[in-house]
Short mmCIF file of C-alpha atoms in Angstrom, two decimals:
data_model
loop_
_atom_site.label_atom_id
_atom_site.label_comp_id
_atom_site.label_asym_id
_atom_site.label_seq_id
_atom_site.Cartn_x
_atom_site.Cartn_y
_atom_site.Cartn_z
CA UNK I 1 -29.71 9.84 -32.07
CA UNK I 2 -31.36 10.66 -28.72
CA UNK I 3 -33.21 7.47 -28.63
CA UNK I 4 -30.05 5.62 -29.25
CA UNK I 5 -28.40 7.50 -26.41
CA UNK I 6 -31.23 6.87 -23.96
CA UNK I 7 -31.15 3.18 -24.88
CA UNK I 8 -27.19 2.87 -24.17
CA UNK I 9 -27.73 4.53 -20.93
CA UNK I 10 -30.52 2.12 -19.73
CA UNK I 11 -28.64 -0.79 -20.91
CA UNK I 12 -25.57 0.09 -19.16
CA UNK I 13 -26.86 1.78 -16.02
CA UNK I 14 -29.93 -0.10 -14.75
CA UNK I 15 -28.23 -3.24 -14.01
CA UNK I 16 -26.05 -1.39 -11.51
CA UNK I 17 -28.76 -0.08 -9.49
CA UNK I 18 -28.79 -3.48 -7.75
CA UNK I 19 -25.00 -3.23 -7.35
CA UNK I 20 -25.00 -0.22 -4.74
CA UNK I 21 -25.14 -2.25 -1.71
CA UNK I 22 -23.50 -0.63 1.36
CA UNK I 23 -21.58 -2.56 3.75
CA UNK I 24 -22.75 -1.67 7.41
CA UNK I 25 -21.14 -4.31 9.46
CA UNK I 26 -18.65 -7.28 9.39
CA UNK I 27 -19.91 -10.68 10.81
CA UNK I 28 -17.65 -13.72 9.83
CA UNK I 29 -19.30 -16.16 7.51
CA UNK I 30 -22.86 -14.42 7.97
CA UNK I 31 -25.34 -17.08 6.46
CA UNK I 32 -28.75 -15.56 7.57
CA UNK I 33 -30.42 -12.41 8.92
CA UNK I 34 -33.76 -11.44 10.15
CA UNK I 35 -35.51 -7.97 11.06
CA UNK I 36 -37.38 -7.41 14.54
CA UNK I 37 -39.92 -4.77 14.19
CA UNK I 38 -40.31 -4.70 17.84
CA UNK I 39 -36.81 -3.96 18.67
CA UNK I 40 -35.89 -2.34 15.51
CA UNK I 41 -32.86 -4.27 15.20
CA UNK I 42 -31.17 -7.06 13.04
CA UNK I 43 -30.55 -10.54 14.16
CA UNK I 44 -27.60 -12.31 12.14
CA UNK I 45 -26.60 -15.94 12.57
CA UNK I 46 -23.37 -17.60 11.04
CA UNK I 47 -21.54 -20.77 10.17
CA UNK I 48 -19.73 -20.82 13.39
CA UNK I 49 -22.79 -21.25 15.70
CA UNK I 50 -23.13 -17.56 17.08
CA UNK I 51 -25.98 -15.00 16.82
CA UNK I 52 -25.59 -11.37 16.49
CA UNK I 53 -27.83 -8.45 17.31
CA UNK I 54 -27.17 -5.35 15.30
CA UNK I 55 -28.73 -1.85 14.84
CA UNK I 56 -29.91 -1.06 11.28
CA UNK I 57 -26.74 1.32 11.22
CA UNK I 58 -24.53 -1.94 11.71
CA UNK I 59 -23.49 -1.35 15.48
CA UNK I 60 -23.20 -4.87 17.34
CA UNK I 61 -25.28 -4.79 20.45
CA UNK I 62 -24.85 -8.67 21.15
CA UNK I 63 -22.83 -11.55 20.33
CA UNK I 64 -23.78 -14.78 21.70
CA UNK I 65 -22.14 -18.24 20.99
CA UNK I 66 -25.08 -20.82 20.86
CA UNK I 67 -22.65 -23.94 20.27
CA UNK I 68 -21.18 -25.95 17.74
CA UNK I 69 -23.92 -25.62 14.97
CA UNK I 70 -23.82 -24.51 11.52
CA UNK I 71 -26.48 -21.98 11.39
CA UNK I 72 -27.80 -21.28 7.79
CA UNK I 73 -31.05 -18.98 8.61
CA UNK I 74 -32.99 -17.20 11.19
CA UNK I 75 -36.30 -15.60 11.51
CA UNK I 76 -37.59 -13.50 14.36
CA UNK I 77 -41.10 -14.13 16.20
CA UNK I 78 -41.80 -11.00 17.87
CA UNK I 79 -45.12 -12.18 19.18
CA UNK I 80 -43.65 -15.06 20.99
CA UNK I 81 -40.20 -13.35 21.74
CA UNK I 82 -38.40 -16.18 19.99
CA UNK I 83 -35.70 -16.78 17.43
CA UNK I 84 -36.07 -19.79 15.23
CA UNK I 85 -32.73 -20.70 13.72
CA UNK I 86 -32.16 -23.11 10.87
CA UNK I 87 -29.48 -25.86 11.50
CA UNK I 88 -27.67 -27.27 8.37
CA UNK I 89 -26.88 -30.90 8.35
CA UNK I 90 -29.45 -31.67 11.12
CA UNK I 91 -32.46 -30.13 9.04
CA UNK I 92 -33.84 -28.99 12.11
CA UNK I 93 -34.89 -25.54 13.74
CA UNK I 94 -33.53 -24.50 17.08
CA UNK I 95 -35.91 -22.32 19.21
CA UNK I 96 -34.30 -19.73 21.19
CA UNK I 97 -35.53 -17.10 23.79
CA UNK I 98 -34.99 -13.50 21.89
CA UNK I 99 -34.34 -11.89 25.32
CA UNK I 100 -31.49 -13.92 26.52
CA UNK I 101 -30.95 -16.57 23.70
CA UNK I 102 -31.27 -19.60 25.78
CA UNK I 103 -32.28 -22.74 24.11
CA UNK I 104 -36.09 -23.63 24.20
CA UNK I 105 -36.51 -26.57 22.17
CA UNK I 106 -35.33 -28.30 18.62
CA UNK I 107 -37.94 -29.01 15.88
CA UNK I 108 -36.84 -31.70 13.30
CA UNK I 109 -38.04 -31.61 10.03
CA UNK I 110 -39.00 -35.02 8.09
CA UNK I 111 -36.72 -35.55 5.00
CA UNK I 112 -39.53 -36.90 2.86
CA UNK I 113 -42.51 -35.53 0.80
CA UNK I 114 -44.82 -37.52 -1.29
CA UNK I 115 -42.56 -40.35 -1.17
CA UNK I 116 -39.38 -38.21 -2.36
CA UNK I 117 -36.34 -37.32 -0.13
CA UNK I 118 -36.36 -33.61 -0.16
CA UNK I 119 -33.77 -32.88 2.65
CA UNK I 120 -30.41 -34.31 2.29
CA UNK I 121 -28.65 -35.39 5.42
CA UNK I 122 -25.31 -33.74 6.33
CA UNK I 123 -25.42 -30.72 4.21
CA UNK I 124 -26.96 -28.82 1.19
CA UNK I 125 -30.06 -28.87 3.00
CA UNK I 126 -32.06 -26.35 4.82
CA UNK I 127 -30.60 -22.67 4.15
CA UNK I 128 -33.06 -20.06 4.50
CA UNK I 129 -36.06 -19.59 6.88
CA UNK I 130 -39.19 -17.39 7.02
CA UNK I 131 -42.36 -17.17 9.02
CA UNK I 132 -45.67 -16.41 7.37
CA UNK I 133 -49.25 -16.81 8.71
CA UNK I 134 -48.29 -19.27 11.30
CA UNK I 135 -46.20 -21.54 8.78
CA UNK I 136 -42.69 -22.02 8.29
CA UNK I 137 -41.00 -21.80 5.26
CA UNK I 138 -37.68 -23.35 4.77
CA UNK I 139 -35.41 -23.35 1.67
CA UNK I 140 -33.55 -26.45 0.34
CA UNK I 141 -30.27 -25.52 -1.29
CA UNK I 142 -29.94 -28.16 -3.62
CA UNK I 143 -28.62 -27.89 -7.04
CA UNK I 144 -31.01 -30.57 -8.35
CA UNK I 145 -34.84 -29.87 -9.64
CA UNK I 146 -37.96 -31.45 -8.38
CA UNK I 147 -38.96 -34.57 -8.41
CA UNK I 148 -35.23 -35.72 -8.11
CA UNK I 149 -34.19 -36.59 -4.72
CA UNK I 150 -32.66 -33.35 -2.55
CA UNK I 151 -34.40 -31.21 -4.89
CA UNK I 152 -34.21 -27.34 -4.67
CA UNK I 153 -37.77 -26.44 -3.38
CA UNK I 154 -39.09 -24.35 -0.48
CA UNK I 155 -40.72 -26.89 2.23
CA UNK I 156 -43.62 -25.60 4.28
CA UNK I 157 -44.47 -26.85 7.65
CA UNK I 158 -46.83 -25.97 10.44
CA UNK I 159 -45.56 -23.48 13.19
CA UNK I 160 -46.45 -25.84 16.09
CA UNK I 161 -44.42 -25.49 19.07
CA UNK I 162 -45.90 -28.56 20.75
CA UNK I 163 -44.47 -30.84 18.04
CA UNK I 164 -40.68 -31.65 18.09
CA UNK I 165 -40.89 -33.43 14.81
CA UNK I 166 -42.87 -31.96 11.76
CA UNK I 167 -43.95 -33.24 8.29
CA UNK I 168 -43.58 -31.42 5.14
CA UNK I 169 -47.26 -30.12 4.39
CA UNK I 170 -46.45 -28.87 0.93
CA UNK I 171 -43.69 -27.56 -1.11
CA UNK I 172 -43.08 -24.61 -3.61
CA UNK I 173 -41.30 -25.90 -6.59
CA UNK I 174 -39.89 -22.65 -7.96
CA UNK I 175 -37.80 -23.93 -10.66
CA UNK I 176 -34.38 -22.14 -9.18
CA UNK I 177 -31.34 -23.73 -7.88
CA UNK I 178 -29.22 -22.84 -4.77
CA UNK I 179 -31.96 -20.73 -2.95
CA UNK I 180 -29.68 -19.57 0.22
CA UNK I 181 -32.32 -17.26 1.74
CA UNK I 182 -35.75 -16.15 2.10
CA UNK I 183 -38.03 -13.65 3.83
CA UNK I 184 -41.55 -12.19 3.24
CA UNK I 185 -42.23 -8.55 2.58
CA UNK I 186 -46.11 -7.25 1.71
CA UNK I 187 -47.25 -10.90 1.53
CA UNK I 188 -44.39 -11.52 -1.29
CA UNK I 189 -41.92 -14.39 -0.79
CA UNK I 190 -38.54 -13.06 -1.57
CA UNK I 191 -35.85 -15.60 -2.30
CA UNK I 192 -32.05 -15.08 -3.15
CA UNK I 193 -30.04 -17.33 -5.16
CA UNK I 194 -26.47 -17.33 -4.13
CA UNK I 195 -24.87 -19.12 -7.29
CA UNK I 196 -27.33 -16.98 -9.78
CA UNK I 197 -26.86 -13.64 -7.74
CA UNK I 198 -30.71 -13.27 -8.01
CA UNK I 199 -33.47 -11.80 -5.78
CA UNK I 200 -36.57 -13.51 -6.68
CA UNK I 201 -40.28 -12.39 -5.95
CA UNK I 202 -42.73 -15.23 -5.86
CA UNK I 203 -46.43 -14.58 -5.35
CA UNK I 204 -48.06 -17.32 -3.03
CA UNK I 205 -51.59 -16.48 -4.44
CA UNK I 206 -50.55 -16.69 -8.20
CA UNK I 207 -48.24 -19.48 -7.43
CA UNK I 208 -45.53 -18.18 -9.59
CA UNK I 209 -42.46 -15.85 -9.88
CA UNK I 210 -43.53 -12.28 -10.50
CA UNK I 211 -40.20 -10.47 -10.62
CA UNK I 212 -36.27 -11.18 -10.75
CA UNK I 213 -33.50 -8.78 -9.91
CA UNK I 214 -29.88 -9.08 -10.44
CA UNK I 215 -27.58 -8.53 -7.47
CA UNK I 216 -23.98 -8.10 -7.46
CA UNK I 217 -21.84 -11.00 -8.03
CA UNK I 218 -18.99 -9.74 -6.04
CA UNK I 219 -21.05 -10.95 -2.84
CA UNK I 220 -22.02 -14.11 -1.57
CA UNK I 221 -25.68 -13.33 -0.82
CA UNK I 222 -26.94 -15.97 1.73
CA UNK I 223 -29.49 -14.37 3.82
CA UNK I 224 -31.97 -11.39 3.37
CA UNK I 225 -34.65 -9.51 5.29
CA UNK I 226 -36.57 -6.21 4.85
CA UNK I 227 -37.24 -3.63 7.62
CA UNK I 228 -40.42 -1.88 8.27
CA UNK I 229 -39.42 0.90 5.66
CA UNK I 230 -38.52 -1.61 2.88
CA UNK I 231 -34.89 -1.42 3.31
CA UNK I 232 -33.30 -4.67 2.18
CA UNK I 233 -30.40 -6.28 4.08
CA UNK I 234 -28.39 -8.84 3.04
CA UNK I 235 -26.01 -11.59 4.84
CA UNK I 236 -22.86 -12.06 2.81
CA UNK I 237 -21.08 -15.32 3.54
CA UNK I 238 -17.64 -13.49 2.82
CA UNK I 239 -18.30 -11.88 6.20
CA UNK I 240 -20.45 -8.54 5.79
CA UNK I 241 -23.72 -7.38 6.25
CA UNK I 242 -25.07 -5.15 3.43
CA UNK I 243 -27.70 -2.57 2.99
CA UNK I 244 -29.77 -1.53 -0.11
CA UNK I 245 -31.83 1.43 0.89
CA UNK I 246 -33.70 2.26 -1.88
CA UNK I 247 -34.54 -1.38 -3.48
CA UNK I 248 -38.33 -1.07 -2.72
CA UNK I 249 -39.78 2.03 -4.14
#
């Protein structure tokens, strides 16, 4: 009887661990988020072309309207004091000064890889952005699987600010659809699927998914980042910034 009771508790309560997100701020159509270790703050982009800087408690320090862009992802380069922002539709990355958010340059990504068109023009293209070992990882939010056109894969390009147009050097064919955001934590690539409400861990060395966690279906998870303590922050397209303090043990 005790075993049955324990089993019932596990089945009914473990899934709820990942539904305890705390809303710390409201940002309209929040679509991407990144943590800066240097300033210990969060940078958030939205679909309206604005960038917000927040404390980890959710206090808004800055809000800057960059232009008429559909921003879908952001990553902070603390070493170069830059913000890298993914522009949906253009399939490009806008480089901004972290200090004053002035525009520095724009890097376009070629749409084809190995003869297959991976990035669709005008939408359902770049959604998430991450920086790791001097390479840029961009998620392609397609509902098709590789090797079909506009496939949902992670594309990898060199992080070279001297080139304004970059070729895709390789891809990660992860097998999931609708990857809206990604980030690295302790050398593991974390991806979030908005449609499936999944947080997926991918090991680059093993070239495979090593863990999947369910997220709450009541939120529209579009961007993810970790701070230096392993706290997970999520950009919710419904207009919220969420915090999951005890996600990484």
